[in-house]
Coordinates of C-alpha atoms in Angstrom, one line a residue:
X1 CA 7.0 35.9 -15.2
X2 CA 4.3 33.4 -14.4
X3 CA 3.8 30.7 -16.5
X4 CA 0.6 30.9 -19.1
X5 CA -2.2 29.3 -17.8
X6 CA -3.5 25.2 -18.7
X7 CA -6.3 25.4 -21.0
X8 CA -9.7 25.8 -19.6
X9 CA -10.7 22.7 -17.5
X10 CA -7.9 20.8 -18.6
X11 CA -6.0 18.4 -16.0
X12 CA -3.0 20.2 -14.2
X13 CA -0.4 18.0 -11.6
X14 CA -1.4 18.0 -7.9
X15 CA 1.6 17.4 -6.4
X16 CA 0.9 14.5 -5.1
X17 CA 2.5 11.4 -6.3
X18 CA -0.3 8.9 -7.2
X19 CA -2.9 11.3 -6.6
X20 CA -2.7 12.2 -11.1
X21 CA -3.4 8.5 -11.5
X22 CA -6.7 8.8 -9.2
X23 CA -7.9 11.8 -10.9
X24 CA -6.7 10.8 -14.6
X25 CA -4.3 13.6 -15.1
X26 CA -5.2 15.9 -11.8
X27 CA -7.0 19.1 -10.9
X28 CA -9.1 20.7 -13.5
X29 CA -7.3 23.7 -14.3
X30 CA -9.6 27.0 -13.3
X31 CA -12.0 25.2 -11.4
X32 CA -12.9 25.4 -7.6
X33 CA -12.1 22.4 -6.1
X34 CA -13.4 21.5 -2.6
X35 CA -11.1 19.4 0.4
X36 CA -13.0 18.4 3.0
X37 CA -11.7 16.2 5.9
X38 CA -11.7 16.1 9.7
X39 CA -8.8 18.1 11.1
X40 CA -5.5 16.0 11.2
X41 CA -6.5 14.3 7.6
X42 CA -3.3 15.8 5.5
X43 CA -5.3 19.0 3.8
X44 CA -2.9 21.3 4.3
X45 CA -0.1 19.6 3.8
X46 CA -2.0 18.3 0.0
X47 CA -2.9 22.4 -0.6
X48 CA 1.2 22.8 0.0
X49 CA 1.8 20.2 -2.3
X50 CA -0.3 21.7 -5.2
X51 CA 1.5 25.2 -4.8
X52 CA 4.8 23.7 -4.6
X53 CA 4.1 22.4 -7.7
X54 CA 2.8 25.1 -9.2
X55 CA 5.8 27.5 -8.0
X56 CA 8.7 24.7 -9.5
X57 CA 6.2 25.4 -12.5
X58 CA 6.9 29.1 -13.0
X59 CA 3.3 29.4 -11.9
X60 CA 2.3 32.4 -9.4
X61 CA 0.8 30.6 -6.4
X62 CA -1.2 32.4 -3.3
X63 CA -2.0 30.4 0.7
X64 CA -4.8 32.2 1.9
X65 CA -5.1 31.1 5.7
X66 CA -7.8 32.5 7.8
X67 CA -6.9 29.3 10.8
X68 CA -3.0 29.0 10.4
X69 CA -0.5 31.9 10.7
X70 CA 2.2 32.2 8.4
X71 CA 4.5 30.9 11.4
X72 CA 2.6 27.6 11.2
X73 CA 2.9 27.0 7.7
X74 CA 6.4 27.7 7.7
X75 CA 7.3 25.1 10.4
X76 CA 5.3 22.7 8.5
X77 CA 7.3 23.2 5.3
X78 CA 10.6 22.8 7.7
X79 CA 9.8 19.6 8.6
X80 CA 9.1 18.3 5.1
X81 CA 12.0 19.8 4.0
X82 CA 10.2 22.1 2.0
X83 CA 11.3 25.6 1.1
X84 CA 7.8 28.4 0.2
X85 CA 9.7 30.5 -1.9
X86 CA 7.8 31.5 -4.8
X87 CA 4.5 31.2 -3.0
X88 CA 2.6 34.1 -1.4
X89 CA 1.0 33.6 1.5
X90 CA -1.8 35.9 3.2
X91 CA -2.4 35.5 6.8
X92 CA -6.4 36.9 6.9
X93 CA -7.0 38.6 10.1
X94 CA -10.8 40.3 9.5
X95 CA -10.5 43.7 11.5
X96 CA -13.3 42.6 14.4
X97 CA -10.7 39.9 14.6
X98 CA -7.9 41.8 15.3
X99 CA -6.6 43.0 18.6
X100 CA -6.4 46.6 17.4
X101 CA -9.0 48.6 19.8
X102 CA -9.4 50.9 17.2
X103 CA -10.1 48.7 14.2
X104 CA -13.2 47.0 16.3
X105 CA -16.5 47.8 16.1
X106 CA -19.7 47.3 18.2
X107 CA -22.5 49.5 16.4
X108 CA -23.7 46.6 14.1
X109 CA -24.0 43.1 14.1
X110 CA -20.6 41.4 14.3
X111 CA -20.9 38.9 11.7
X112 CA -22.3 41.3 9.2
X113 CA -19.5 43.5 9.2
X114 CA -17.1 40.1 9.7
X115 CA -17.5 38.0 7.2
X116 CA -18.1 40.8 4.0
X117 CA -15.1 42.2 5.4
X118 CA -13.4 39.1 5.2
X119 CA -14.1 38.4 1.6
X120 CA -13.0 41.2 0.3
X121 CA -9.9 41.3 1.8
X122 CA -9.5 37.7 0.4
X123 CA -11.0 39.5 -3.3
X124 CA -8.3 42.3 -2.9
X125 CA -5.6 39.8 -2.1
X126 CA -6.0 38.1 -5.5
X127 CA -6.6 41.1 -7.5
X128 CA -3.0 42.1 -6.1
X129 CA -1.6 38.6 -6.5
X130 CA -2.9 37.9 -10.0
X131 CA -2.6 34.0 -9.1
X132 CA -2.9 31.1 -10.8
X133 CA -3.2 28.5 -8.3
X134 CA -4.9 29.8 -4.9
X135 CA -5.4 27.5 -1.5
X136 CA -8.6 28.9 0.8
X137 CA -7.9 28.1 4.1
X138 CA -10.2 27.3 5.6
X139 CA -14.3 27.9 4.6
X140 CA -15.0 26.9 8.0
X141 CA -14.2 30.2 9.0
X142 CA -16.3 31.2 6.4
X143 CA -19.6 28.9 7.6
X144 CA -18.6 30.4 11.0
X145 CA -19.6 34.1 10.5
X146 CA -21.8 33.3 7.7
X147 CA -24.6 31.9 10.6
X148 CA -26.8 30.7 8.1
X149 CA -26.9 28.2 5.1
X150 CA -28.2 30.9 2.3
X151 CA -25.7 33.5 3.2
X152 CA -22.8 30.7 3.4
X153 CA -23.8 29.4 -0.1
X154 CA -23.6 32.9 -1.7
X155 CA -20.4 33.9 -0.4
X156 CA -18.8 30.6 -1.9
X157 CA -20.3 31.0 -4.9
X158 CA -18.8 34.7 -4.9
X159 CA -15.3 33.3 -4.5
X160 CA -16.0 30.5 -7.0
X161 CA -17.3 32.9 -9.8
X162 CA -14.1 35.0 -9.2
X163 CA -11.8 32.1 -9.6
X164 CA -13.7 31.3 -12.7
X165 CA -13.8 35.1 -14.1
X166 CA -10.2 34.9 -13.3
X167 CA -8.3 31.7 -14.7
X168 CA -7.7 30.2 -11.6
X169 CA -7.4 26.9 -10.0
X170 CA -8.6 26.8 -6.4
X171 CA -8.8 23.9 -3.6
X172 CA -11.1 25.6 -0.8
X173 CA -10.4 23.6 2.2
X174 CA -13.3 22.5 4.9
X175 CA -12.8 21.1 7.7
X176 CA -16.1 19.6 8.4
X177 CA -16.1 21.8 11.9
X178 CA -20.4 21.7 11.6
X179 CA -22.5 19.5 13.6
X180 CA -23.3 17.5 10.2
X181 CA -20.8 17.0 7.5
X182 CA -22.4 20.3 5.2
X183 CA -23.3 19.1 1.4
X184 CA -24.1 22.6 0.5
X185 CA -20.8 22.8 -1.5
X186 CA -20.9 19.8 -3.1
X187 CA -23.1 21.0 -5.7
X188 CA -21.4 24.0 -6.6
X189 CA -18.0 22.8 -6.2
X190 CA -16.4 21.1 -10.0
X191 CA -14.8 18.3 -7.6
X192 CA -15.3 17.1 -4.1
X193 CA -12.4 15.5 -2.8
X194 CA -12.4 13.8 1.3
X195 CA -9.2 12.7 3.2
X196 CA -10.2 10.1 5.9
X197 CA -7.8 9.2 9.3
X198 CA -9.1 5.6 10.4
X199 CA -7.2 5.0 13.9
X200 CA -6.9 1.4 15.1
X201 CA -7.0 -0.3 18.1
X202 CA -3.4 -0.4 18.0
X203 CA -0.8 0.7 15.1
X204 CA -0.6 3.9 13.8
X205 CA -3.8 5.9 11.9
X206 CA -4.7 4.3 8.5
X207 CA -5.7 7.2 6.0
X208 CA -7.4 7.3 3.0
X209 CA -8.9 9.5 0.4
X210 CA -12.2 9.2 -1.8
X211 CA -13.4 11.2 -4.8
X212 CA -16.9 12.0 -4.2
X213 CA -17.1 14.0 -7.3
X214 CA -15.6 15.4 -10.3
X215 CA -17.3 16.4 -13.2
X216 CA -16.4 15.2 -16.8
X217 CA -13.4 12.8 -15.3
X218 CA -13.4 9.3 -15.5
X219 CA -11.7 9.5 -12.4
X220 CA -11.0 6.0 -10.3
X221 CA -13.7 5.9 -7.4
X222 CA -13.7 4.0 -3.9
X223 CA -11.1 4.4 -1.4
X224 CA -7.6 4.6 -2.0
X225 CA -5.1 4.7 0.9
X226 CA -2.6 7.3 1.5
X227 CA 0.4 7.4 3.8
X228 CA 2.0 11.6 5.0
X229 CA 5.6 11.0 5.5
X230 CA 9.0 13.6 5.7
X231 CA 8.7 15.1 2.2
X232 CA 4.8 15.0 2.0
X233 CA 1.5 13.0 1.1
X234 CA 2.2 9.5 -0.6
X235 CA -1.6 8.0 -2.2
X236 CA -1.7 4.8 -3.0
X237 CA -3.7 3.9 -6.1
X238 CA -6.6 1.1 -5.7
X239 CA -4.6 -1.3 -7.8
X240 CA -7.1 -2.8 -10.8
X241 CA -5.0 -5.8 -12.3
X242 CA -7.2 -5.6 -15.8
X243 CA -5.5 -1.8 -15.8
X244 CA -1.9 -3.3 -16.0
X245 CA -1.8 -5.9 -18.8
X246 CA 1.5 -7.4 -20.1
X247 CA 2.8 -9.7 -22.1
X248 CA 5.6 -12.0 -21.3
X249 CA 7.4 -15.5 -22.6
X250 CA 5.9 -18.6 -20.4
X251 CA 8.3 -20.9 -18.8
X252 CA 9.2 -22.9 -15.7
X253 CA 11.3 -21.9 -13.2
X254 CA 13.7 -24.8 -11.5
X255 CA 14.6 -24.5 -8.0
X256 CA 17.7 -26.3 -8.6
X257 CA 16.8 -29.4 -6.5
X258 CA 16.3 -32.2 -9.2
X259 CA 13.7 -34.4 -6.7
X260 CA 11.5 -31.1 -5.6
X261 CA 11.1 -29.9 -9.7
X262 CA 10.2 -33.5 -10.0
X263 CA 7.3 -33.6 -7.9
X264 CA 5.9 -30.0 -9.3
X265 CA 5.9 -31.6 -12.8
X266 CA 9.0 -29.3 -13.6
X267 CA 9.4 -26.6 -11.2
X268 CA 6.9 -23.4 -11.1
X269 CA 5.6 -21.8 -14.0
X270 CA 5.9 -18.1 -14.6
X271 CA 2.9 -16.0 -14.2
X272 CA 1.5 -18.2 -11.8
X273 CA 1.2 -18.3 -8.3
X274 CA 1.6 -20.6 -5.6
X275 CA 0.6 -21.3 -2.1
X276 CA 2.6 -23.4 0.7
X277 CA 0.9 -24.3 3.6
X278 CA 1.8 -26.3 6.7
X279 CA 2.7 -25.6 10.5
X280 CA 4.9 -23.0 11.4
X281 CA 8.6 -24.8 11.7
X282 CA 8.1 -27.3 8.8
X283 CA 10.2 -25.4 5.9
X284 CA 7.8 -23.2 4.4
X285 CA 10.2 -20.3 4.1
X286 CA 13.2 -22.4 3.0
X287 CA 11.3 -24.1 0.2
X288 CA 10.8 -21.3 -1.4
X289 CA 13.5 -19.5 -1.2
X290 CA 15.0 -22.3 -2.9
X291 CA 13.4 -20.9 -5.8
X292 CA 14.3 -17.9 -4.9
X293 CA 17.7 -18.6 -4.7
X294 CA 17.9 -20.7 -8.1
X295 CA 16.2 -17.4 -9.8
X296 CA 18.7 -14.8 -8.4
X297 CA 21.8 -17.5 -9.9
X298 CA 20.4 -17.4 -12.9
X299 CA 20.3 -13.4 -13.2
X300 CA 16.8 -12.4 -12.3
X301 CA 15.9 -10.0 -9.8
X302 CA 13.2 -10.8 -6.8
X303 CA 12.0 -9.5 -3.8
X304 CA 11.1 -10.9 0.1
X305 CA 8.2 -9.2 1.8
X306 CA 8.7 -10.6 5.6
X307 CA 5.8 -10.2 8.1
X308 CA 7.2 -12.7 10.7
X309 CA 11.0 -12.4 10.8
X310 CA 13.0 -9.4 10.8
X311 CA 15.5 -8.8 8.0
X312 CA 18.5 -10.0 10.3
X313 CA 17.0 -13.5 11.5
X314 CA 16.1 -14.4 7.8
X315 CA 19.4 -13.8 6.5
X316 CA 21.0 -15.5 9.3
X317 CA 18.6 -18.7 8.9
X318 CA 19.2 -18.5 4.8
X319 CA 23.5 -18.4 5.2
X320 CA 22.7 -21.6 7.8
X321 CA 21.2 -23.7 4.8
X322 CA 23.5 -22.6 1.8
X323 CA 21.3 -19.8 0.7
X324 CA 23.9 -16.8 0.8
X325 CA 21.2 -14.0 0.6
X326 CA 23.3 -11.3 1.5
X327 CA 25.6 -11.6 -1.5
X328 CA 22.5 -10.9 -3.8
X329 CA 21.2 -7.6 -1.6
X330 CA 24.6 -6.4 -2.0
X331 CA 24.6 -7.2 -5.7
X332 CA 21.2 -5.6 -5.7
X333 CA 19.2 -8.1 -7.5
X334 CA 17.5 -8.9 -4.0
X335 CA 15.0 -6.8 -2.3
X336 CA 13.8 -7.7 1.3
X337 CA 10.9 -5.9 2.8
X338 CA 10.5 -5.8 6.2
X339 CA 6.5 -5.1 7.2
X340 CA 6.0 -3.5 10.9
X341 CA 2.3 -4.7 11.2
X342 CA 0.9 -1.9 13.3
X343 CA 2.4 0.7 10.5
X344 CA 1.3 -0.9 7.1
X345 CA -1.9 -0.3 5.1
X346 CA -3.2 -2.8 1.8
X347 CA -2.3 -0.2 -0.6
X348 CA 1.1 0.5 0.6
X349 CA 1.7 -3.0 0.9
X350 CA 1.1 -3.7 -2.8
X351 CA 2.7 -0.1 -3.8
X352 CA 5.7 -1.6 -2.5
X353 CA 5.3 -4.5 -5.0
X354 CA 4.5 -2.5 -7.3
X355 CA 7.6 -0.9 -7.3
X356 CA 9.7 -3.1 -7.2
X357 CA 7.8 -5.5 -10.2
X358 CA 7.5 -1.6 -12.3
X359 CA 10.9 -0.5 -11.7
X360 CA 12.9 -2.8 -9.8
X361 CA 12.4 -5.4 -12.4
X362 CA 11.7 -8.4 -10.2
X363 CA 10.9 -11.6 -11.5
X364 CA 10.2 -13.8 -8.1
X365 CA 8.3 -12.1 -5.2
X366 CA 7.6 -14.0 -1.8
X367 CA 5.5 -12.9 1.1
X368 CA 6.0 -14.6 4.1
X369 CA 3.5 -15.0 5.2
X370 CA -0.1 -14.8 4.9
X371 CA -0.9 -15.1 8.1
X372 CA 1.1 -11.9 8.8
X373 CA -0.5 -10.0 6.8
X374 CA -4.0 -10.6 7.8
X375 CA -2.8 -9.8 11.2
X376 CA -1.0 -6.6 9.9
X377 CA -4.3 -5.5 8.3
X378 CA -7.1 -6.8 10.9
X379 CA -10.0 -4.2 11.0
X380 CA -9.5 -3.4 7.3
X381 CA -12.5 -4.9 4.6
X382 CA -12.1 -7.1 2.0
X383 CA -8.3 -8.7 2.5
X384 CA -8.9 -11.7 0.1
X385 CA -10.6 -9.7 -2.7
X386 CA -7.5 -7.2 -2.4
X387 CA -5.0 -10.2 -2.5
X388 CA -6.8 -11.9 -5.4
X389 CA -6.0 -8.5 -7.1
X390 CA -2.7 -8.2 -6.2
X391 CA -2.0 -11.9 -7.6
X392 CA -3.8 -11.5 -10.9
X393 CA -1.6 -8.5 -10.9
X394 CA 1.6 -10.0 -10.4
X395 CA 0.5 -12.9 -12.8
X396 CA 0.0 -10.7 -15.8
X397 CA 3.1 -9.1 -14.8
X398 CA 4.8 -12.5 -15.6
X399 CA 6.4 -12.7 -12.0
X400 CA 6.6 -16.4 -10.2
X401 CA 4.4 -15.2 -6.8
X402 CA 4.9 -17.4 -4.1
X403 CA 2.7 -17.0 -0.8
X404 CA 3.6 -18.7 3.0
X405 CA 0.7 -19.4 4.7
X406 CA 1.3 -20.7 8.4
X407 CA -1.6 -22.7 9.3
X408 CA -2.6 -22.8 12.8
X409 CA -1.2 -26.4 15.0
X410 CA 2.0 -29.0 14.5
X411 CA 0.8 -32.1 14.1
X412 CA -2.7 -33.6 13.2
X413 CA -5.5 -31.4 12.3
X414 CA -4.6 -28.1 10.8
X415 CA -6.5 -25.0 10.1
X416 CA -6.3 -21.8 8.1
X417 CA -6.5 -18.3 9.2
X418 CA -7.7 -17.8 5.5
X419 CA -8.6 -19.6 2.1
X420 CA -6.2 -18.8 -0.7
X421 CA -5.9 -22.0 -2.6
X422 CA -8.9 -20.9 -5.1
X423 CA -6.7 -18.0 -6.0
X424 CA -3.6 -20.2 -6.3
X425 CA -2.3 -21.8 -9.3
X426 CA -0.1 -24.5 -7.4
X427 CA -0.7 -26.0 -3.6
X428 CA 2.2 -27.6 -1.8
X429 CA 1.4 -29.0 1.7
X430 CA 3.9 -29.4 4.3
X431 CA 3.4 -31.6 7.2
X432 CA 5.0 -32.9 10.0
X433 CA 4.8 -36.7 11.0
X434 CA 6.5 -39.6 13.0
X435 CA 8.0 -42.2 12.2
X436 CA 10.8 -44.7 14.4
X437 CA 10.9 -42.4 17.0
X438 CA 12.1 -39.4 14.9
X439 CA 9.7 -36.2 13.9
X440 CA 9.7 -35.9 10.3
X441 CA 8.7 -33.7 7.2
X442 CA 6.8 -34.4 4.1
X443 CA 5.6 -32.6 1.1
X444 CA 2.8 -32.9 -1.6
X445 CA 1.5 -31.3 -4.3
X446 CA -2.6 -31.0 -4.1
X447 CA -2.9 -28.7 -7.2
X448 CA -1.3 -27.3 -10.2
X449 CA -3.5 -25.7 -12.8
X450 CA -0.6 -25.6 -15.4
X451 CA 0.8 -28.7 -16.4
X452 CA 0.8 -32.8 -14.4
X453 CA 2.8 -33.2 -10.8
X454 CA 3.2 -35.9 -9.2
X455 CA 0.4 -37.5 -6.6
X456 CA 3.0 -38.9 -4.2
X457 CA 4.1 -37.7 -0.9
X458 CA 7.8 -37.0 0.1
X459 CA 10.0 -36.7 2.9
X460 CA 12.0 -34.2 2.9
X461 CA 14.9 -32.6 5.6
X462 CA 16.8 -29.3 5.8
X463 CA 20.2 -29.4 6.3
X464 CA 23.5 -27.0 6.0
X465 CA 23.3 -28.0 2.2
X466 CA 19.5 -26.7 1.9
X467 CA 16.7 -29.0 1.2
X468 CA 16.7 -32.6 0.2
X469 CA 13.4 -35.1 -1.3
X470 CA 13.4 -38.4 -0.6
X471 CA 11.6 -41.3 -2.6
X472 CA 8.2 -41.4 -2.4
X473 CA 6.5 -43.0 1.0
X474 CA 4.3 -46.0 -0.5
X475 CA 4.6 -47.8 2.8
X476 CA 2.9 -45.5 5.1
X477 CA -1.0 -44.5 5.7
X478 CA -1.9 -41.4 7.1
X479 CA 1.4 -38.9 6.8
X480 CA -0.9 -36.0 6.4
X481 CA -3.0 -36.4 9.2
X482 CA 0.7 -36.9 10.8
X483 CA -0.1 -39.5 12.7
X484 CA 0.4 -42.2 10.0
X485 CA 0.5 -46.3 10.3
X486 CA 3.5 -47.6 9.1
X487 CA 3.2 -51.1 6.8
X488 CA 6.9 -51.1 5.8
X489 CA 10.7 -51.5 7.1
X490 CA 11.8 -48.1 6.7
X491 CA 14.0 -48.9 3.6
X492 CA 12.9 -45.5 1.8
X493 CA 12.9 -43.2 4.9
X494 CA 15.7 -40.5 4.6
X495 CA 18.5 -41.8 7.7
X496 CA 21.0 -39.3 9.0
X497 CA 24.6 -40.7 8.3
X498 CA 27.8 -39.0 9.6
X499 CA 30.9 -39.1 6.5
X500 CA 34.4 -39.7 7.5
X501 CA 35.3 -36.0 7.0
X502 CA 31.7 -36.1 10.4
X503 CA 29.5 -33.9 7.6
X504 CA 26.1 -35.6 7.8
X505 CA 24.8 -37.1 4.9
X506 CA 21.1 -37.9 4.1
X507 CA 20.1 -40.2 2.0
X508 CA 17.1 -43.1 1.3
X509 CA 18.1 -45.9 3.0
X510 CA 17.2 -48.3 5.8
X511 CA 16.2 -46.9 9.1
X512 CA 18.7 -47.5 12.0
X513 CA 15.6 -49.0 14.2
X514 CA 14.8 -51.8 11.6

């Protein structure tokens, strides 16, 4: 028996996971709801998605195709691993259309005879049916025999009074086939919903979907993107941080170096996020996931969104400084994500932080790095305003947010592929510089809105042990233009000594040159 219908207008599941969220609750239930989008842009596969969901609901469900055969449909349920059981499906072949000599006609005017014909086959299909969800596909066919704006209009209007008349919820599917995109329908359609395929220069298509319309929904506007993998469409909701509030108890976070927490007044404080920037090579990537590292010992859970290494060379370069990464994946309280640039879009980027913040329950998220991700998403509008949402996000969220940002050059002046630092809580600088014939690495802190850090600037190496802070440099001028003048002996310069066991040891000290 089929299920009884929603009440009138009420919202009723699409089928498509974050699709409810866009609509506040989904479809209205026995409306007519229009899909339009050029061909390619996921409608069918969305109109599949609502009946599948209306069949696991005890609901009875009707396809009505007048540009895909039943044969078509069924290969693209195969390949999503979808079985169309419990859903009718009527394969509308008009009799002009058909290649029955006897069933065509020539006395009158083709279309005439064509497109009546056609609706009421479609009218006779339901009134057999007795559905409660129905899929038109496509009205293109419909604007096709129609040959005219008026008569196109009316017959509509006829199918959208009988879905009304008869409880049930339609998506009539457009193409957009005509010369201009046709607005007749938006008028007389209760919602007006348009899939979009952006393709890039390079990378795979970026899709997206916007609600032109919906009446009495305070439905989410703008763009939101959406991604069609094996099992159907995935949408991605615009994420609005002041829509996710949270509470949570404020502390520091310690990355287990005693020297670094020193010079960040304690460590990093949760809900807050921070920015390190210097040339690529200096120890970007290692600094943090010394926090990283200290977090996951402690218990919490955190996650690694990579742009520039692949999952392999990262844990390879972790195990070579103490940082035994692999033993938290396997525990499962670590969580690397490895981006492919040319196959990512912003809002699956932060749906995958989303998820694993929501139900991962990660407490320390890195992306590495910046610069990446610009490059991942070039072409696409507004990048900072998205990442300033995705921070204020992970802030209220409570979660210690750490961005890499490679900045372009080695040694003396540096630029930025991009400006974070107004959106960031905390700003460590990492620079290269020499000094006795050696190329060295020093850190400061330039910012933290939370609490005091110190002013000074530190050396700092990487070794098999992880990474160790010198004593401030008081006797140099200059270390962050990396070219500095040296007014000193070296005495608080971090030398490399060999112990008796060969292990080398660094520690302040005097320089071998002086």
């Amino acid at each position: 028996m089929s299920a009884s219908p929603a009440p009138d207008a009420q919202p009723i599941p699409t089928g498509v996971p974050g699709l409810d969220v866009i609509l506040a609750g989904g479809y209205a239930a026995q409306r007519a709801h229009l899909i339009e989008g050029r061909p390619g842009g996921g409608k069918t596969t969305l109109g599949l998605q609502f009946l599948l969901d209306g069949a696991a609901r005890g609901e009875t469900c009707l396809y009505i195709t007048l540009s895909e055969s039943r044969r078509e449909l069924m290969s693209v349920s195969e390949r999503h691993g979808w079985s169309l059981e419990g859903i009718e499906i009527y394969e509308l072949v008009p009799p002009e259309l058909s290649l029955d000599s006897k069933l065509q006609q020539s006395l009158v005017h083709s279309s005439d005879l064509e497109l009546g014909e056609t609706v009421r086959m479609a009218l006779s299909e339901m009134e057999r049916v007795k559905p409660s969800r129905v899929v038109f596909d496509s009205l293109s066919e419909i604007r096709l025999l129609s040959q005219g704006s008026l008569r196109y209009r009316r017959q509509v209007l006829a199918l959208k009074s009988y879905f009304l008349l008869n409880d049930i919820t339609a998506l009539m599917l457009d193409d957009l086939s005509a010369e201009h995109d046709d607005l007749n329908l938006h008028s007389i359609s209760h919602a007006v919903i348009r899939l979009e395929q952006l393709t890039p220069a390079y990378g795979a298509p970026r899709r997206r979907v916007h609600v032109i319309k919906m009446r009495g929904t305070e439905y989410q506007g703008g763009y939101h993107d959406f991604a069609i993998r094996k099992g159907g469409i995935l949408v991605h909701p615009r994420l609005i941080a002041s829509d996710h509030p949270s509470s949570f108890e404020a502390g520091s976070v310690e990355s287990g170096v005693a020297e670094l927490d020193r010079v960040l007044g304690g460590g990093l404080d949760r809900g807050t996020t921070s920015l390190i920037v210097g040339p690529s090579g200096a120890g970007k990537s290692t600094l943090a996931m010394s926090y990283l590292v200290a977090a996951l010992r402690r218990g919490e859970r955190g996650l690694i969104i990579s742009f520039d290494e692949t999952r392999g060379i990262l844990l390879r370069r972790a195990r070579s400084v103490g940082m035994p990464l692999a033993d938290f994946i396997e525990a499962g309280s670590l969580q690397i994500e490895q981006i492919d640039p040319a196959d990512v879009s912003p809002g699956d980027f932060a749906g995958r932080i989303r998820d694993a913040v929501e139900h991962d329950a990660a407490r320390i998220v890195i992306i590495d790095s910046l610069t990446g991700y610009m490059t991942a998403m070039a072409g696409q509008p507004f990048l900072v305003m998205q990442m300033h949402e995705l921070v204020t996000y992970l802030n209220q969220q409570g979660v210690v947010t750490i961005l890499i940002l490679a900045q372009h050059g080695m040694v003396g002046k540096m630029e930025s592929p991009v400006d974070l630092t107004y959106v960031s809580d905390t700003v460590v600088m990492l620079r290269f510089f020499e000094a006795a014939g050696r190329v060295r690495r020093a850190l400061s802190v330039l910012k933290k809105r939370t609490g005091p850090h110190e002013d000074t600037i530190r050396e700092f190496k990487i070794d098999a042990n992880g990474l160790r802070v010198g004593e401030p440099l008081r006797k140099f001028r200059g270390v962050l233009t990396g070219v500095p003048t040296y007014d000193g002996n070296g005495d608080n310069l971090l030398v490399e000594r060999v112990g008796a066991d060969g292990e080398s040891l660094d520690e302040p000290g005097r320089d071998a040159a002086s």
